[in-house]
mmCIF file of C-alpha atoms in Angstrom:
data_model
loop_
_atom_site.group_PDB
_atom_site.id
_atom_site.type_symbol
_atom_site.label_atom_id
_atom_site.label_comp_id
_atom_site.label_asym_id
_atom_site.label_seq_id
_atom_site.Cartn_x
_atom_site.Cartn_y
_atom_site.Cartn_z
ATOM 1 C CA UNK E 1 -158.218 -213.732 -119.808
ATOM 2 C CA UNK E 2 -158.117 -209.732 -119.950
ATOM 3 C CA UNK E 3 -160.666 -207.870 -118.506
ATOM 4 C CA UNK E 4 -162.794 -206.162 -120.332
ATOM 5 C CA UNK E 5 -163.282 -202.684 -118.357
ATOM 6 C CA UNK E 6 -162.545 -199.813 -120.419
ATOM 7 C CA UNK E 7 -159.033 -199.413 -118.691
ATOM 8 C CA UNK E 8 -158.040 -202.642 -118.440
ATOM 9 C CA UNK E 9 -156.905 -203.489 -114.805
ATOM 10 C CA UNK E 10 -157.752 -204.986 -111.692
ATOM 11 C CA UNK E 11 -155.571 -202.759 -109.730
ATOM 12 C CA UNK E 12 -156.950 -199.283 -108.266
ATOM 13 C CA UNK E 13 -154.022 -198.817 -105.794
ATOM 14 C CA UNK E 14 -150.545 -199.538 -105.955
ATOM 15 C CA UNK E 15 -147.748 -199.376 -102.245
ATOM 16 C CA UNK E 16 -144.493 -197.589 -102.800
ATOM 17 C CA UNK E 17 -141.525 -199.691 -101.614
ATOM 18 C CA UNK E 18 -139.314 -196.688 -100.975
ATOM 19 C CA UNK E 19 -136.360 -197.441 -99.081
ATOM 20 C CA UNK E 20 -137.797 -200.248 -97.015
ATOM 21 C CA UNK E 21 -134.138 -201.700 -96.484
ATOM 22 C CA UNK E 22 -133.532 -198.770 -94.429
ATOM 23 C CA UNK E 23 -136.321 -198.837 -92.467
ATOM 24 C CA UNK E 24 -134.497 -198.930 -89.090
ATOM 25 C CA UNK E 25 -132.820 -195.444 -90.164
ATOM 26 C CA UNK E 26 -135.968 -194.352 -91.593
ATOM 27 C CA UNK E 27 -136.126 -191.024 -89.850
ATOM 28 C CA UNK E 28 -132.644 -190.286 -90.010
ATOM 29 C CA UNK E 29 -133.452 -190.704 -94.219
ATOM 30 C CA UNK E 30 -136.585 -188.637 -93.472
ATOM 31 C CA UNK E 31 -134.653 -185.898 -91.934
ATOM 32 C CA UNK E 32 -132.114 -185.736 -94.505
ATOM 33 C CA UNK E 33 -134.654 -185.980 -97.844
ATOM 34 C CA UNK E 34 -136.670 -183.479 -95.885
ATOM 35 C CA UNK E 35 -133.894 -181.019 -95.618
ATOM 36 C CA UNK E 36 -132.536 -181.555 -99.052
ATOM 37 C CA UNK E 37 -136.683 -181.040 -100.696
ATOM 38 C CA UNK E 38 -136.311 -177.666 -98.538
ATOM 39 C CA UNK E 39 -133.017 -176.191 -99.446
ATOM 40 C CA UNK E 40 -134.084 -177.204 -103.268
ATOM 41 C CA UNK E 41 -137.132 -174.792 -102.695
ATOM 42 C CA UNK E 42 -135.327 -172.439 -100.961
ATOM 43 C CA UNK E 43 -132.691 -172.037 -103.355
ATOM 44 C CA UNK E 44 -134.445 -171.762 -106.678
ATOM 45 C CA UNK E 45 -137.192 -169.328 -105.227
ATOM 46 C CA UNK E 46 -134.382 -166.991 -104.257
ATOM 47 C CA UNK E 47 -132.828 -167.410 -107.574
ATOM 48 C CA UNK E 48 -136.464 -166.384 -108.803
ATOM 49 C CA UNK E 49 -136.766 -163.658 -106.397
ATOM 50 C CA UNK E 50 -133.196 -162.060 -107.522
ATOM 51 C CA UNK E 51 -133.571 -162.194 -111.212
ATOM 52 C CA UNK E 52 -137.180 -160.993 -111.065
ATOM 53 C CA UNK E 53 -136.042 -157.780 -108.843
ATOM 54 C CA UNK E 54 -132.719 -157.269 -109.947
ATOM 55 C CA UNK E 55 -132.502 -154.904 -113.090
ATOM 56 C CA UNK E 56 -129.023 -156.093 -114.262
ATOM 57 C CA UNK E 57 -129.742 -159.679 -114.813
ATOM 58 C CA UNK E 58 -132.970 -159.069 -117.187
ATOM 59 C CA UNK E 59 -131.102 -160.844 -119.939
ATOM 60 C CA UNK E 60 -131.983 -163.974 -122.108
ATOM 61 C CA UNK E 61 -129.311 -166.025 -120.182
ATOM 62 C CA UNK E 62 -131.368 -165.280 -116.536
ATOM 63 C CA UNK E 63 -134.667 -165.524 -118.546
ATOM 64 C CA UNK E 64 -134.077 -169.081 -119.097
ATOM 65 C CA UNK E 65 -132.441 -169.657 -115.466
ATOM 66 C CA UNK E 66 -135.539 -168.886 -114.131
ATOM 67 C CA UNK E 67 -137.859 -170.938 -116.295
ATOM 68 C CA UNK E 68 -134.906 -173.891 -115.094
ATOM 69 C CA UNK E 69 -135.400 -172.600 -110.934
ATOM 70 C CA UNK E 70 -139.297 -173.240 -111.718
ATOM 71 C CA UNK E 71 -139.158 -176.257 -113.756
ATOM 72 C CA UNK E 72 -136.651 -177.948 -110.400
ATOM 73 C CA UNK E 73 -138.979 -176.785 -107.778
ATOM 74 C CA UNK E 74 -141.756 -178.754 -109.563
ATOM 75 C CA UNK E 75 -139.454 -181.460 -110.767
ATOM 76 C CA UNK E 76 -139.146 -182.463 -106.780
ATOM 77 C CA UNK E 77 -142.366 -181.795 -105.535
ATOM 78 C CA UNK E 78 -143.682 -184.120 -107.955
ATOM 79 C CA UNK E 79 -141.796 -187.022 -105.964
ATOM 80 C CA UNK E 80 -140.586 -186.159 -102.552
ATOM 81 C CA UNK E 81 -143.563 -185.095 -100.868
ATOM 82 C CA UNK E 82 -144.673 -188.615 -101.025
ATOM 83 C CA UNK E 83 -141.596 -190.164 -100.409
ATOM 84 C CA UNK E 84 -141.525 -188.198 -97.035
ATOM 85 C CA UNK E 85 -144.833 -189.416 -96.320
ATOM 86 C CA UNK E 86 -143.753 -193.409 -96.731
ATOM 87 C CA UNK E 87 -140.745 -192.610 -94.091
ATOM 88 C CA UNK E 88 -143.481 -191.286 -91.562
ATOM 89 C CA UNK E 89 -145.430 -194.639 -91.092
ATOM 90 C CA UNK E 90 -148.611 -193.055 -91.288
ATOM 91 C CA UNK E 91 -151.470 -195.020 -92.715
ATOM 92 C CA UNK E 92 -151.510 -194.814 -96.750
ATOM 93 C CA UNK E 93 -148.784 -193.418 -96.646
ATOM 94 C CA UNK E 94 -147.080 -195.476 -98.888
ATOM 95 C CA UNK E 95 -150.485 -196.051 -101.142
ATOM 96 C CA UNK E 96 -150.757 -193.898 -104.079
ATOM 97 C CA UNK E 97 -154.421 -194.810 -106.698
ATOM 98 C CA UNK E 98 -153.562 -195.792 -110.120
ATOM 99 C CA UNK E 99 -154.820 -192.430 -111.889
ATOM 100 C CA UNK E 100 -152.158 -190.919 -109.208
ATOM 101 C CA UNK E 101 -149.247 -193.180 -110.022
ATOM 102 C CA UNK E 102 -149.722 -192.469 -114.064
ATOM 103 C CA UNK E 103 -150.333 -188.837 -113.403
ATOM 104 C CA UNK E 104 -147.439 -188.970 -111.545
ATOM 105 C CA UNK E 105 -144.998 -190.727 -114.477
ATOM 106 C CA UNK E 106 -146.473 -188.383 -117.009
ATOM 107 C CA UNK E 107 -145.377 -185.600 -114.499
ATOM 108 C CA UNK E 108 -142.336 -186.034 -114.018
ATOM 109 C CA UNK E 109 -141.419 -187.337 -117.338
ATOM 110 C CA UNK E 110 -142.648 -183.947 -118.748
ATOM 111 C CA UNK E 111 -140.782 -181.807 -116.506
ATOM 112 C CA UNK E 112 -137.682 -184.471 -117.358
ATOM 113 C CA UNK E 113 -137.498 -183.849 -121.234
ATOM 114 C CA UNK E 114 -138.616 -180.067 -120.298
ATOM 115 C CA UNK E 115 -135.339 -179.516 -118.614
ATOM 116 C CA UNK E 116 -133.193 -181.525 -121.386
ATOM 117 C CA UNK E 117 -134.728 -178.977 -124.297
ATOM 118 C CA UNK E 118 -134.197 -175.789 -121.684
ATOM 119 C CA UNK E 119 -130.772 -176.420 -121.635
ATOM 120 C CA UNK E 120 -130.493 -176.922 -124.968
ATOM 121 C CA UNK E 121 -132.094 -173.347 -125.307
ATOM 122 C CA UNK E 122 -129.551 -172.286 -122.801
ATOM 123 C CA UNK E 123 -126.648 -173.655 -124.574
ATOM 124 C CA UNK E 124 -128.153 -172.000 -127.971
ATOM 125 C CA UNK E 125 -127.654 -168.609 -126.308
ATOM 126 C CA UNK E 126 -124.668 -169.010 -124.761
ATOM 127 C CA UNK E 127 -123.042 -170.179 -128.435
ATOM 128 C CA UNK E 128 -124.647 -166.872 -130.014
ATOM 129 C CA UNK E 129 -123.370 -164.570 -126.949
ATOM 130 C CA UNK E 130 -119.758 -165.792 -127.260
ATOM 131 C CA UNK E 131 -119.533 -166.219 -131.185
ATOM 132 C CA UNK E 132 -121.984 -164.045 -132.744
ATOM 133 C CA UNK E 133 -121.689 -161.198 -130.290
ATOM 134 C CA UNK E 134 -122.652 -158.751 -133.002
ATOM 135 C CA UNK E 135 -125.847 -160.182 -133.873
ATOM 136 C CA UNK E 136 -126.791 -161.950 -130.347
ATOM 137 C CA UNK E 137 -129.642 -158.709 -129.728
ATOM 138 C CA UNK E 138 -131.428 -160.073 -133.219
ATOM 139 C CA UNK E 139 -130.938 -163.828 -132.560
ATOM 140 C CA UNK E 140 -131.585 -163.683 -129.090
ATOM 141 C CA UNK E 141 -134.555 -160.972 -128.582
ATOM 142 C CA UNK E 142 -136.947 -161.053 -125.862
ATOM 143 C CA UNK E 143 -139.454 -162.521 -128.868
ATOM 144 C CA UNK E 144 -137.170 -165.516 -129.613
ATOM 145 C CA UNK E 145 -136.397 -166.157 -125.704
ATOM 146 C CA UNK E 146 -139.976 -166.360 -124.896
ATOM 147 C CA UNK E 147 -141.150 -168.653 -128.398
ATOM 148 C CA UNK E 148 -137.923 -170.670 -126.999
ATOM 149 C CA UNK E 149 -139.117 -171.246 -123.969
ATOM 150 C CA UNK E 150 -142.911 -172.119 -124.818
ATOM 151 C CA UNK E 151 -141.529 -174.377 -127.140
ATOM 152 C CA UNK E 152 -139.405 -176.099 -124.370
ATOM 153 C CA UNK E 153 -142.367 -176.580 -122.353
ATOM 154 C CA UNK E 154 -144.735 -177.541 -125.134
ATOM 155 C CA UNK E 155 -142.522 -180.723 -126.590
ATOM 156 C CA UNK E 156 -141.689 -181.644 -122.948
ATOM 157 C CA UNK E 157 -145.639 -181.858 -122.412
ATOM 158 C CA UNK E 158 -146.172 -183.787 -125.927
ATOM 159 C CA UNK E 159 -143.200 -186.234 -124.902
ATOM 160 C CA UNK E 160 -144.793 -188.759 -122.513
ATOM 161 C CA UNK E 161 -148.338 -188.580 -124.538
ATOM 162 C CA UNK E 162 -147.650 -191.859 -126.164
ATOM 163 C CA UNK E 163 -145.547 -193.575 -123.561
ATOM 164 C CA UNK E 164 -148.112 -193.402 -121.020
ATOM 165 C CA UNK E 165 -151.099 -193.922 -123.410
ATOM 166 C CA UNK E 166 -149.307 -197.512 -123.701
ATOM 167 C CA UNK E 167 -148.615 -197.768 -119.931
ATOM 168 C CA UNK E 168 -152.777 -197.032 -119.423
ATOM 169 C CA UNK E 169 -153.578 -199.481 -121.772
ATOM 170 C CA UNK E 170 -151.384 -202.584 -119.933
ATOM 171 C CA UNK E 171 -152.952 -205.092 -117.650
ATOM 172 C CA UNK E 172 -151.987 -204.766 -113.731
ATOM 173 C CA UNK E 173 -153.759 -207.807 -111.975
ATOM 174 C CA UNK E 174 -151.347 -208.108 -108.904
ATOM 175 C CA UNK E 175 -149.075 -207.871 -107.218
ATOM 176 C CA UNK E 176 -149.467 -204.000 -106.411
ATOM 177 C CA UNK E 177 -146.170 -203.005 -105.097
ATOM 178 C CA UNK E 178 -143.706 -201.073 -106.502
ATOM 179 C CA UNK E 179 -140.103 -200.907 -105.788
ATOM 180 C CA UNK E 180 -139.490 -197.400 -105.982
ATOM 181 C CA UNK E 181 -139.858 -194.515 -103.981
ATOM 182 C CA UNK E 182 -141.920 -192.791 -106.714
ATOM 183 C CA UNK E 183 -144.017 -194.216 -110.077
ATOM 184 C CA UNK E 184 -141.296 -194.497 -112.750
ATOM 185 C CA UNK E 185 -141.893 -196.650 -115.615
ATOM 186 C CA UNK E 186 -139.098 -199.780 -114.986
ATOM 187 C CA UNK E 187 -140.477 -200.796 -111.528
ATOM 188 C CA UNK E 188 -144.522 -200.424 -112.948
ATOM 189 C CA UNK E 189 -143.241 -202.252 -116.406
ATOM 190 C CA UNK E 190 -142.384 -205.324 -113.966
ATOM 191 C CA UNK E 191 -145.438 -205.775 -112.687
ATOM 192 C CA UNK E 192 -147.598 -205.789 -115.549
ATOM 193 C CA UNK E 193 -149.083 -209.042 -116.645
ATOM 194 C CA UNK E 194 -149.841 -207.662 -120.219
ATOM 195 C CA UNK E 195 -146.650 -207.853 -123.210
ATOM 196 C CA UNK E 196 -144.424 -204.571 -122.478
ATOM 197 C CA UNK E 197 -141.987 -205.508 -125.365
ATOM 198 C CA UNK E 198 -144.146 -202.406 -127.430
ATOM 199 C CA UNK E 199 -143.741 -200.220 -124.105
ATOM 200 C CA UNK E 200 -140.288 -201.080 -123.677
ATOM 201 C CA UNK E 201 -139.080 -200.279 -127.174
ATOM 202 C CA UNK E 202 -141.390 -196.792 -126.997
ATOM 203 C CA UNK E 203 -139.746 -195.790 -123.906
ATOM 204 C CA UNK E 204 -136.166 -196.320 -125.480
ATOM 205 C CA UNK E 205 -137.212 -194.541 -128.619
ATOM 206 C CA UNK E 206 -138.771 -191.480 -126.921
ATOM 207 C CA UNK E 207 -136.212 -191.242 -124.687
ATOM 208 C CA UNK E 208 -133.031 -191.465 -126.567
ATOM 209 C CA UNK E 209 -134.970 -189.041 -129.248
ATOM 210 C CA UNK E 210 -135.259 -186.750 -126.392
ATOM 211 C CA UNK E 211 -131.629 -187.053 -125.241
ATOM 212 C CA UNK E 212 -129.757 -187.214 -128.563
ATOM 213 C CA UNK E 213 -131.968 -184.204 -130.127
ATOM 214 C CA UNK E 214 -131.583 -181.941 -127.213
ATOM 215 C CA UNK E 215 -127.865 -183.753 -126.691
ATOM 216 C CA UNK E 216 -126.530 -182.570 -130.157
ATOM 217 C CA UNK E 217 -127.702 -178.921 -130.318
ATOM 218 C CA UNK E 218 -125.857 -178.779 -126.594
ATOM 219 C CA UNK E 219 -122.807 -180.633 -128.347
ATOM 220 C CA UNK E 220 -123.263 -178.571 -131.265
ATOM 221 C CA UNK E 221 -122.638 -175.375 -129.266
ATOM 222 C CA UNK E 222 -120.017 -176.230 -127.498
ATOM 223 C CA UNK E 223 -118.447 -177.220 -130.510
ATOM 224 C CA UNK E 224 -118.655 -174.090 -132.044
ATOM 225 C CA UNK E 225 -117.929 -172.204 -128.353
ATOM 226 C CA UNK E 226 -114.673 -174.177 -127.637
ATOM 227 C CA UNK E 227 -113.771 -173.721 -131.368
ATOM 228 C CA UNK E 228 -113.908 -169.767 -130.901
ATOM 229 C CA UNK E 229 -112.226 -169.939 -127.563
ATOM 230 C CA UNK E 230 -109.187 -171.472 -129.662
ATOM 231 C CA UNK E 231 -108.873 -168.593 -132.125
ATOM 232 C CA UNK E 232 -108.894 -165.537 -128.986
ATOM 233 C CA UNK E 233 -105.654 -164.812 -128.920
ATOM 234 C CA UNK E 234 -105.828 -163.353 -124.978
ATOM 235 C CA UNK E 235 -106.153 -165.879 -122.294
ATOM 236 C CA UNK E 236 -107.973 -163.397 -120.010
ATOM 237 C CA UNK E 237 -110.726 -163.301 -122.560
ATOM 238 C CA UNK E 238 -110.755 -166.743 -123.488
ATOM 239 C CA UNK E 239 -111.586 -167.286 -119.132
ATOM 240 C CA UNK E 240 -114.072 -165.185 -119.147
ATOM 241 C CA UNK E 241 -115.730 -166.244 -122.145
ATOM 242 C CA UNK E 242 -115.530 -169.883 -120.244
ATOM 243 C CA UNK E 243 -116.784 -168.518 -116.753
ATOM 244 C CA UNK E 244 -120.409 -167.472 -118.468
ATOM 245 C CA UNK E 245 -120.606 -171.049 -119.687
ATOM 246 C CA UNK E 246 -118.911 -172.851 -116.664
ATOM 247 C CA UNK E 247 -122.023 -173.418 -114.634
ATOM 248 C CA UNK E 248 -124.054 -174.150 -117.407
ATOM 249 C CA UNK E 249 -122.098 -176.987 -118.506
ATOM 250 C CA UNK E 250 -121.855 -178.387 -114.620
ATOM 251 C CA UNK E 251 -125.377 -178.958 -115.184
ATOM 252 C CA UNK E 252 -125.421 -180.533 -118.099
ATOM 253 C CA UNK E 253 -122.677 -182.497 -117.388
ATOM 254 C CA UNK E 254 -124.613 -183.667 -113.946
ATOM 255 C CA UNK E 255 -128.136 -184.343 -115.566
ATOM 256 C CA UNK E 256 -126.741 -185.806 -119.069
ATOM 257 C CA UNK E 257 -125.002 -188.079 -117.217
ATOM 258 C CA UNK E 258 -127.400 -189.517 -115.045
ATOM 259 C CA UNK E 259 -130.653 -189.861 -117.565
ATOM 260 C CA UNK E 260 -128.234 -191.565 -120.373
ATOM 261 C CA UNK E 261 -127.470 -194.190 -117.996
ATOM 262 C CA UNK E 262 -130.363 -194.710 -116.926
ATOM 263 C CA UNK E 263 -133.638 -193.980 -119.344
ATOM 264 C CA UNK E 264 -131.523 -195.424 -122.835
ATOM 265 C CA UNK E 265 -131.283 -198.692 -122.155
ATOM 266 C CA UNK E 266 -133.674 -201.610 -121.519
ATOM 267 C CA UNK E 267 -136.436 -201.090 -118.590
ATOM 268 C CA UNK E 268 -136.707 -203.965 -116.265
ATOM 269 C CA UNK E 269 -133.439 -205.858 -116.315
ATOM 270 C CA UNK E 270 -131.793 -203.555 -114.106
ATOM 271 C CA UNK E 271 -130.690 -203.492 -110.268
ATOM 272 C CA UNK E 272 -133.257 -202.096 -108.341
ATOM 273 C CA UNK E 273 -131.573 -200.651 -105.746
ATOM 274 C CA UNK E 274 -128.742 -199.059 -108.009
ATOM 275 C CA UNK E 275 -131.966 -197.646 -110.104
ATOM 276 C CA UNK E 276 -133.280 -195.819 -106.338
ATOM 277 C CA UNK E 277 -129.446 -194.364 -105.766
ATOM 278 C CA UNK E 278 -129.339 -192.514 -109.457
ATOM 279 C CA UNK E 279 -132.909 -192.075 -109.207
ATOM 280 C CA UNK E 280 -131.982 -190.008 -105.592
ATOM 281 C CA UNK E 281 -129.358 -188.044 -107.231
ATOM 282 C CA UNK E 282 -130.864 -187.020 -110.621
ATOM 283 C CA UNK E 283 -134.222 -186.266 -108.548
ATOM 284 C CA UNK E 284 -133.445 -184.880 -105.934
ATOM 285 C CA UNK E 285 -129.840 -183.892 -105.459
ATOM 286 C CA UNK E 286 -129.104 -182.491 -108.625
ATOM 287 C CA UNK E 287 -132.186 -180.003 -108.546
ATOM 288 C CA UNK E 288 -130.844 -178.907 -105.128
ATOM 289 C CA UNK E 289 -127.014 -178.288 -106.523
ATOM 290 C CA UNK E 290 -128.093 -176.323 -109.531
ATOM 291 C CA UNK E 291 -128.826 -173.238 -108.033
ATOM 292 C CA UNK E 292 -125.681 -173.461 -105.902
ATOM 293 C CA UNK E 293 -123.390 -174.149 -109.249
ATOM 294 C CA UNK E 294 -125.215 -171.315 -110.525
ATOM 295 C CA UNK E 295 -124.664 -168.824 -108.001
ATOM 296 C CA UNK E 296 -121.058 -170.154 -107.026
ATOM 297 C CA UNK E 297 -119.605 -170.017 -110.733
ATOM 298 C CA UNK E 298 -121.067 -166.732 -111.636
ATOM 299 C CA UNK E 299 -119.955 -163.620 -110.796
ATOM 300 C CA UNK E 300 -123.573 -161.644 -111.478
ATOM 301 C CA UNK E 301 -125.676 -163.975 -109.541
ATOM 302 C CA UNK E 302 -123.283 -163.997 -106.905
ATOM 303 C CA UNK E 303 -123.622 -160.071 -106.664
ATOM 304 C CA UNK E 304 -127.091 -159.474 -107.295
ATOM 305 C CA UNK E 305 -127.953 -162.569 -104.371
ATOM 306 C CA UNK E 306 -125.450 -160.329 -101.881
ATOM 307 C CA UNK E 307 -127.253 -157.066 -102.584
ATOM 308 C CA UNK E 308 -131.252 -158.359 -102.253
ATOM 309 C CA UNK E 309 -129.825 -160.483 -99.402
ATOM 310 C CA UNK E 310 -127.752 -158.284 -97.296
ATOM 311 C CA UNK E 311 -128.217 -156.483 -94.346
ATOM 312 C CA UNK E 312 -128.005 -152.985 -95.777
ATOM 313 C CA UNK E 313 -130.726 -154.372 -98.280
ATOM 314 C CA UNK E 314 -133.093 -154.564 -95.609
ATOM 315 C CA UNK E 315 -132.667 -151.543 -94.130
ATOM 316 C CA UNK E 316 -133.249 -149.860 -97.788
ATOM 317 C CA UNK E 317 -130.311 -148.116 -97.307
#
């Protein structure tokens, strides 16, 4: 019989699983998630704090690779925080309320399809730097960089709306525990006692919307980038057209990769486990190796992170 409160459950609190198959090692995993969360932050502030001081990189490209370095830092606090706190032991904290764990999902799905239509900006502008060079100042003014990114951030907030409208509406009478470190949909899905075939198919239509749309203007410009490549006659050129797109596509390549596999395809017949390992990397370690790809494979963040950072920096000389 469902219940007839306005929200429709009997849970208020649901206990985070984690990684309780690792629980003799738990501080060792502790230490290590700990370290990763704070090289993450580290990272992408500094790549924050170089492009907002640094005169030379105040270009559409850097524009967008900070919006990306503030997007990651909140992508992982959403999650790890309270992951660290299950590895502690301490009491509750494991427990997260149900307003918490659906705040949480709509969270973190947001900042998810944010970062898929950034990207997608990102790949737009490299396309127009490298084959519309002529007109990439009227295609790509400070105006269209900024309605760009608003409009990354607005559709990323719209995307869960509807997903997690349906996930408020489902019946949770017990059990309360959810295998997962954090509150994605797939482990919550299982432990409804309400239909989810209506959530289910919502989840894999929003989703592979949000991947193929943002998927195909990425494909789109790479199409037309790799195409251009072919008709410069010098190979010098042709690598250093490639080297302003390299890290750019690293990332793409990383966090496509992941969220196909594992958001367009059905919810709760999947391994658990395997679903906490790709949830680890796509969560936690790719948001800590973007900044490095970033400052490895380019040349201008490479410089500008030498001169705010160095010694002679410091001394103002």
């Amino acid at each position: 019989m469902q219940p007839s409160t306005p929200n429709r459950t009997h849970i208020t609190e649901f206990v985070m699983v984690g990684f309780a198959e690792m629980h003799a090692m738990r501080l060792l995993f502790f230490a290590l998630f700990l370290t990763m969360y704070l090289l993450t932050l580290a990272e992408n502030l500094a790549i924050i704090l170089v492009v907002g001081l640094d005169q030379r990189l105040r270009r559409p490209m850097y524009f967008f690779l900070t919006h990306l370095s503030c997007l990651e830092i909140a992508y992982t606090s959403v999650t790890v925080p309270k992951m660290l706190a299950g590895f502690t032991g301490v009491r509750g904290g494991k427990n997260i309320s149900y307003a918490g764990c659906l705040s949480q999902l709509f969270i973190f799905t947001f900042l998810g399809a944010m970062e898929c239509f950034l990207l997608a900006a990102m790949a737009y502008d490299r396309y127009v730097a490298i084959c519309m060079p002529l007109q990439y100042g009227a295609l790509v003014s400070w105006g269209t960089c900024v309605r760009l990114a608003a409009a990354c951030w607005l559709v990323g907030f719209l995307t869960p709306v509807l997903p997690i409208y349906l996930m408020s509406r489902m019946t949770f009478c017990g059990p309360n525990v959810i295998d997962h470190f954090f509150c994605d949909a797939s482990p919550l899905l299982a432990l409804s006692c309400s239909d989810v075939s209506l959530k289910e198919t919502t989840d894999f239509l929003v989703s592979l919307a949000v991947l193929l749309a943002s998927s195909t203007v990425i494909a789109v410009s790479y199409g037309n980038i790799v195409w251009t490549l072919l008709h410069i006659r010098s190979a010098a050129e042709r690598r250093k057209a490639f080297s302003t797109c390299a890290a750019h596509l690293t990332v793409v390549s990383l966090f496509y990769g992941t969220l196909f596999f594992m958001y367009v395809r059905t919810k709760v017949a999947s391994s658990v486990n395997f679903n906490k390992v790709v949830s680890v990397f796509y969560s936690i370690v790719t948001p800590m190796l973007n900044p490095l790809i970033y400052s490895l494979r380019n040349k201008e963040v490479k410089g500008a992170l030498g001169r705010a950072f160095s010694f002679r920096s410091w001394k103002g000389q």
